[in-house]
Short mmCIF file of C-alpha atoms in Angstrom, two decimals:
data_model
loop_
_atom_site.label_atom_id
_atom_site.label_comp_id
_atom_site.label_asym_id
_atom_site.label_seq_id
_atom_site.Cartn_x
_atom_site.Cartn_y
_atom_site.Cartn_z
CA GLN A 1 -15.53 -14.55 -2.54
CA ASN A 2 -14.53 -11.22 -4.44
CA MET A 3 -13.97 -12.97 -7.81
CA GLY A 4 -16.42 -11.21 -9.45
CA ALA A 5 -15.69 -7.57 -8.31
CA CYS A 6 -12.30 -8.18 -8.53
CA LEU A 7 -12.28 -9.14 -12.63
CA THR A 8 -15.17 -6.32 -13.41
CA ASP A 9 -12.56 -3.88 -11.82
CA TRP A 10 -9.76 -5.02 -13.77
CA GLY A 11 -12.81 -4.90 -17.25
CA VAL A 12 -13.23 -1.69 -16.18
CA SER A 13 -9.27 -0.65 -15.83
CA LEU A 14 -9.44 -2.42 -19.52
CA ALA A 15 -12.12 -0.77 -21.23
CA CYS A 16 -10.54 2.46 -20.26
CA LEU A 17 -7.06 2.78 -22.10
CA LEU A 18 -8.98 0.93 -24.71
CA SER A 19 -11.67 4.40 -24.36
CA LEU A 20 -8.10 7.05 -24.31
CA VAL A 21 -7.13 4.72 -27.89
CA VAL A 22 -10.28 5.58 -29.19
CA LEU A 23 -10.38 8.76 -28.08
CA HIS A 24 -6.59 9.72 -28.54
CA ARG A 25 -7.08 8.79 -32.52
CA SER A 26 -9.87 10.40 -33.43
CA SER A 27 -8.24 13.87 -31.89
CA ARG A 28 -3.91 13.32 -32.65
CA CYS A 29 -5.08 14.78 -36.40
CA ARG A 30 -6.92 17.28 -35.67
CA PRO A 31 -5.57 21.24 -35.02
CA ARG A 32 -7.43 22.14 -32.43
CA VAL A 33 -8.43 19.74 -30.03
CA PRO A 34 -11.01 21.45 -27.08
CA HIS A 35 -10.56 21.18 -23.08
CA TRP A 36 -13.91 19.56 -22.48
CA PHE A 37 -11.97 16.50 -24.71
CA TYR A 38 -8.89 17.03 -22.76
CA CYS A 39 -11.05 16.08 -19.08
CA PHE A 40 -13.03 13.47 -20.30
CA MET A 41 -9.35 11.66 -21.62
CA ALA A 42 -8.51 12.44 -17.77
CA VAL A 43 -10.84 10.86 -16.08
CA TYR A 44 -10.72 8.06 -18.03
CA VAL A 45 -7.60 7.73 -17.08
CA SER A 46 -8.02 8.36 -13.41
CA GLU A 47 -10.62 5.81 -13.72
CA GLY A 48 -8.79 2.88 -15.12
CA VAL A 49 -6.05 3.66 -12.73
CA ALA A 50 -8.64 3.46 -9.96
CA CYS A 51 -10.05 0.49 -11.17
CA LEU A 52 -6.72 -1.40 -11.32
CA ALA A 53 -6.02 -0.76 -8.08
CA GLY A 54 -9.21 -2.13 -6.70
CA GLY A 55 -9.07 -4.99 -8.90
CA PHE A 56 -6.05 -6.00 -6.10
CA MET A 57 -8.14 -4.38 -3.32
CA TRP A 58 -10.62 -6.65 -4.37
CA ALA A 59 -8.60 -9.71 -4.69
CA GLY A 60 -7.10 -9.47 -1.25
CA GLY A 61 -10.93 -9.93 0.87
CA VAL A 62 -9.30 -6.60 3.44
CA ASN A 63 -12.21 -5.26 2.99
CA LYS A 64 -14.30 -8.12 4.05
CA ARG A 65 -11.63 -9.31 7.34
CA LEU A 66 -9.96 -5.18 8.44
CA SER A 67 -11.74 -2.73 9.97
CA PHE A 68 -8.75 -0.23 10.41
CA MET A 69 -5.82 1.02 8.25
CA HIS A 70 -2.65 -0.91 10.36
CA GLU A 71 -3.89 -4.06 9.85
CA PHE A 72 -4.01 -3.98 5.60
CA PRO A 73 -0.26 -5.06 4.82
CA ALA A 74 1.53 -2.14 3.62
CA ALA A 75 0.83 -3.64 -0.05
CA GLN A 76 -2.80 -3.37 0.59
CA GLN A 77 -1.83 0.22 1.45
CA VAL A 78 -0.79 1.20 -0.90
CA ALA A 79 -3.47 -0.32 -3.82
CA CYS A 80 -6.50 1.44 -1.31
CA GLY A 81 -4.86 4.42 -1.94
CA ALA A 82 -4.67 4.38 -5.79
CA MET A 83 -7.84 2.57 -5.96
CA MET A 84 -9.13 5.71 -4.07
CA LEU A 85 -7.60 8.37 -5.25
CA GLY A 86 -7.75 7.52 -8.49
CA MET A 87 -11.89 7.48 -7.68
CA VAL A 88 -11.24 10.76 -6.43
CA ALA A 89 -9.43 12.40 -9.08
CA GLU A 90 -12.28 10.67 -11.31
CA GLY A 91 -15.20 12.78 -9.47
CA LEU A 92 -12.41 15.72 -9.57
CA PHE A 93 -11.76 15.71 -13.44
CA LEU A 94 -15.79 15.55 -13.82
CA ILE A 95 -16.41 18.26 -11.73
CA LEU A 96 -13.20 20.90 -14.23
CA THR A 97 -15.69 18.99 -17.34
CA CYS A 98 -18.42 20.47 -16.36
CA ARG A 99 -16.96 23.41 -15.18
CA GLU A 100 -15.27 23.87 -18.38
CA LEU A 101 -18.64 23.06 -20.08
CA TRP A 102 -20.57 25.55 -17.99
CA THR A 103 -17.35 28.43 -18.94
CA SER A 104 -18.11 30.81 -22.20
CA SER A 105 -14.42 30.27 -22.78
CA ASP A 106 -12.01 28.15 -23.88
CA SER A 107 -8.92 30.05 -23.89
CA GLY A 108 -6.43 29.72 -21.27
CA SER A 109 -4.22 27.41 -19.19
CA LEU A 110 -6.24 23.99 -18.94
CA ALA A 111 -3.52 22.96 -16.28
CA ALA A 112 -4.22 26.50 -14.66
CA LYS A 113 -7.45 25.77 -14.80
CA ALA A 114 -7.33 22.21 -12.82
CA LEU A 115 -5.51 23.98 -10.40
CA PRO A 116 -8.15 23.74 -7.46
CA GLU A 117 -9.10 19.69 -8.02
CA VAL A 118 -5.34 19.09 -8.02
CA LEU A 119 -5.13 20.72 -5.06
CA VAL A 120 -7.69 19.45 -3.45
CA LEU A 121 -6.44 16.18 -4.24
CA ALA A 122 -2.88 16.32 -3.69
CA LEU A 123 -4.67 17.19 0.02
CA LEU A 124 -6.71 14.01 0.55
CA GLY A 125 -3.77 12.51 -0.43
CA VAL A 126 -1.82 13.57 2.59
CA LEU A 127 -4.91 12.79 4.43
CA TYR A 128 -5.11 9.21 3.66
CA CYS A 129 -0.57 9.03 5.16
CA ILE A 130 -1.96 10.68 7.91
CA GLY A 131 -5.30 8.46 8.07
CA CYS A 132 -2.75 4.95 7.90
CA ALA A 133 0.29 5.84 10.23
CA ILE A 134 -2.67 7.76 12.80
CA ASN A 135 -4.60 4.06 12.70
CA LEU A 136 -8.31 5.27 11.30
CA PRO A 137 -10.84 3.34 10.45
CA PHE A 138 -10.85 1.84 6.98
CA TRP A 139 -14.85 3.52 6.84
CA ALA A 140 -13.58 6.97 7.28
CA MET A 141 -10.75 6.90 4.59
CA TYR A 142 -14.13 5.23 2.65
CA GLN A 143 -15.58 8.79 3.05
CA PHE A 144 -13.40 10.73 0.09
CA LEU A 145 -15.40 8.46 -2.84
CA HIS A 146 -17.90 10.77 -2.52
CA PHE A 147 -16.47 13.38 -4.57
CA LEU A 148 -16.83 10.93 -7.42
CA ALA A 149 -20.94 10.76 -6.39
CA LEU A 150 -20.93 13.81 -6.80
CA GLY A 151 -18.96 14.84 -10.02
CA LEU A 152 -21.10 11.63 -11.56
CA VAL A 153 -24.53 13.69 -10.41
CA PHE A 154 -22.54 17.20 -11.97
CA MET A 155 -22.03 15.68 -15.11
CA ALA A 156 -25.71 14.10 -15.49
CA VAL A 157 -27.18 17.37 -14.86
CA ALA A 158 -24.33 18.93 -17.40
CA CYS A 159 -25.56 16.57 -20.11
CA PHE A 160 -28.64 16.60 -19.83
CA ASN A 161 -28.73 20.95 -19.56
CA GLU A 162 -26.74 20.30 -22.96
CA ALA A 163 -28.44 18.04 -24.45
CA ALA A 164 -31.81 20.22 -24.02
CA ASN A 165 -30.90 22.62 -25.71
CA CYS A 166 -28.81 21.87 -28.09
CA SER A 167 -30.10 22.85 -31.79
CA SER A 168 -28.31 20.36 -34.07
CA SER A 169 -30.15 16.86 -34.16
CA LEU A 170 -26.90 14.60 -34.69
CA GLU A 171 -24.95 17.11 -31.64
CA ARG A 172 -28.60 16.40 -28.91
CA SER A 173 -28.26 12.44 -30.33
CA CYS A 174 -24.60 12.53 -28.83
CA LEU A 175 -25.30 14.56 -25.84
CA TRP A 176 -28.86 12.39 -24.82
CA ARG A 177 -25.88 9.48 -25.07
CA LEU A 178 -23.48 10.75 -23.09
CA PHE A 179 -26.57 11.49 -20.76
CA ILE A 180 -27.44 7.90 -20.54
CA GLY A 181 -24.43 6.69 -20.44
CA GLU A 182 -23.35 8.72 -16.85
CA SER A 183 -26.53 7.85 -15.71
CA VAL A 184 -25.60 4.41 -16.57
CA ASN A 185 -22.32 5.15 -14.22
CA LEU A 186 -24.32 6.97 -11.45
CA GLY A 187 -27.32 4.28 -10.84
CA GLY A 188 -23.34 1.77 -10.72
CA ALA A 189 -23.00 3.76 -7.61
CA ALA A 190 -26.10 4.02 -6.62
CA VAL A 191 -26.64 -0.18 -6.30
CA LEU A 192 -22.82 -0.08 -4.83
CA THR A 193 -24.46 2.53 -2.18
CA LEU A 194 -27.79 0.59 -1.45
CA LEU A 195 -25.87 -2.77 -0.85
CA ASP A 196 -22.94 -1.10 0.67
CA ASN A 197 -23.99 -1.79 4.41
CA ASP A 198 -24.81 -5.28 4.10
CA CYS A 199 -22.33 -6.41 0.90
CA THR A 200 -19.40 -4.68 1.41
CA GLY A 201 -17.97 -6.31 4.30
CA VAL A 202 -16.67 -5.49 7.95
CA SER A 203 -15.84 -2.13 7.13
CA CYS A 204 -18.24 -0.21 4.97
CA ILE A 205 -18.85 3.68 2.48
CA THR A 206 -22.50 4.08 4.50
CA GLU A 207 -21.26 3.00 7.72
CA PRO A 208 -21.80 7.34 9.48
CA PHE A 209 -24.80 7.13 7.95
CA PRO A 210 -27.12 7.86 11.02
CA TRP A 211 -29.72 5.92 9.23
CA GLU A 212 -27.32 2.79 8.37
CA SER A 213 -26.43 -0.14 10.57
CA SER A 214 -22.79 0.85 12.33
CA PRO A 215 -21.30 -1.55 13.29
CA CYS A 216 -21.72 -2.56 8.58
CA ARG A 217 -24.57 -5.20 8.97
CA PHE A 218 -22.25 -7.46 7.18
CA GLY A 219 -20.29 -8.23 10.02
CA VAL A 220 -22.83 -8.89 12.69
CA VAL A 221 -24.91 -10.92 11.47
CA GLU A 222 -24.21 -14.87 11.30
CA PRO A 223 -23.22 -15.63 8.98
CA PRO A 224 -21.54 -12.76 8.41
CA GLY A 225 -22.86 -11.25 4.89
CA SER A 226 -25.77 -13.26 4.81
CA THR A 227 -28.44 -9.65 5.02
CA CYS A 228 -26.34 -9.56 0.90
CA PRO A 229 -28.86 -10.46 -1.46
CA LEU A 230 -26.09 -10.79 -4.33
CA PRO A 231 -23.93 -13.99 -4.49
CA GLU A 232 -20.50 -13.58 -3.28
CA TRP A 233 -18.76 -14.05 -7.17
CA PHE A 234 -20.94 -11.20 -8.07
CA ASN A 235 -21.66 -8.92 -5.51
CA HIS A 236 -22.88 -5.49 -5.40
CA GLY A 237 -19.13 -3.89 -7.09
CA ALA A 238 -19.68 -6.35 -9.93
CA VAL A 239 -22.45 -4.57 -10.43
CA MET A 240 -21.16 -1.33 -10.53
CA HIS A 241 -18.07 -2.52 -12.71
CA ALA A 242 -19.94 -4.57 -15.08
CA LEU A 243 -22.58 -0.80 -15.47
CA ALA A 244 -19.22 1.35 -15.69
CA ILE A 245 -17.80 -0.68 -18.80
CA VAL A 246 -21.80 -0.38 -20.33
CA SER A 247 -21.06 3.33 -19.49
CA CYS A 248 -17.98 3.76 -21.28
CA ALA A 249 -18.85 1.40 -24.55
CA ILE A 250 -22.35 4.26 -24.69
CA CYS A 251 -20.10 7.96 -23.68
CA VAL A 252 -17.09 7.10 -26.11
CA PRO A 253 -18.47 7.30 -29.31
CA ALA A 254 -20.42 10.43 -29.22
CA LEU A 255 -17.91 11.64 -27.32
CA CYS A 256 -15.34 11.01 -30.89
CA THR A 257 -19.02 12.52 -32.90
CA LEU A 258 -19.26 15.57 -30.95
CA LEU A 259 -15.18 16.16 -31.27
CA GLU A 260 -15.33 15.21 -34.79
CA CYS A 261 -18.29 18.07 -35.89
CA GLY A 262 -17.06 20.61 -34.00
CA TRP A 263 -19.49 21.02 -30.79
CA GLU A 264 -18.93 23.99 -28.56
CA PRO A 265 -20.65 23.77 -25.32
CA ARG A 266 -24.23 26.52 -25.04
CA SER A 267 -22.27 29.24 -22.58
CA ARG A 268 -19.88 29.35 -25.48
CA LYS A 269 -22.37 29.35 -28.60
CA MET A 270 -24.38 32.40 -26.46
CA ARG A 271 -21.00 34.01 -26.20
CA THR A 272 -20.70 34.02 -29.40
CA GLN A 273 -23.93 35.29 -30.88
#
């Protein structure tokens, strides 16, 4: 039933791996690589891990039929945890990337700068383990994913701001491509959210939202899932994953070009003027 979402999730993981190979090759011979570039690489690592684990969650179909964490087999608890924490890490590293774009200096240790995001990720990892132990509903765990939505919004805004204020035509073109790529990713997340209550399963992200159905509409109609407008073999998750692959194809060449031409964020150019 979730075959499309499963295979496209693994497709995103492969796209992230290929993206990392391209980014590494672009940076390995350079005497200095800016922090923002490493942050983007961390985003693709996190996304790749999340989608590799997410494919196993979709393949198991647990979201279609299970509501509480104690109902999940141990292997699925691990897969779901890796998927959620990977997506949280992706969102947090997007926020870290934005912070790097907005700061006026590239000095200091990137590891030290990333400490707030790492601590938040560690805290959420502990909360996930506690949630499994006390048998929280799966929809409560889904709420971790709002960090990814926040990161995508921040990144799209940051790319728009940089592109709108860039004087170089080549750099501006790359920054607009980054904005488009991040917007494509954000569009995929919007599709997932809009169709979540009808398509995800008996547990869904939007269940606690006051304007949405609780329990999720997927499980209360007969037959279950009949209100979902998309086919089971290519559901809203598959749409989001397909758009994420497109986003990789748009963003990675732009990132490599920005690195090659020595682009610096506007905040640093203003500081040196």
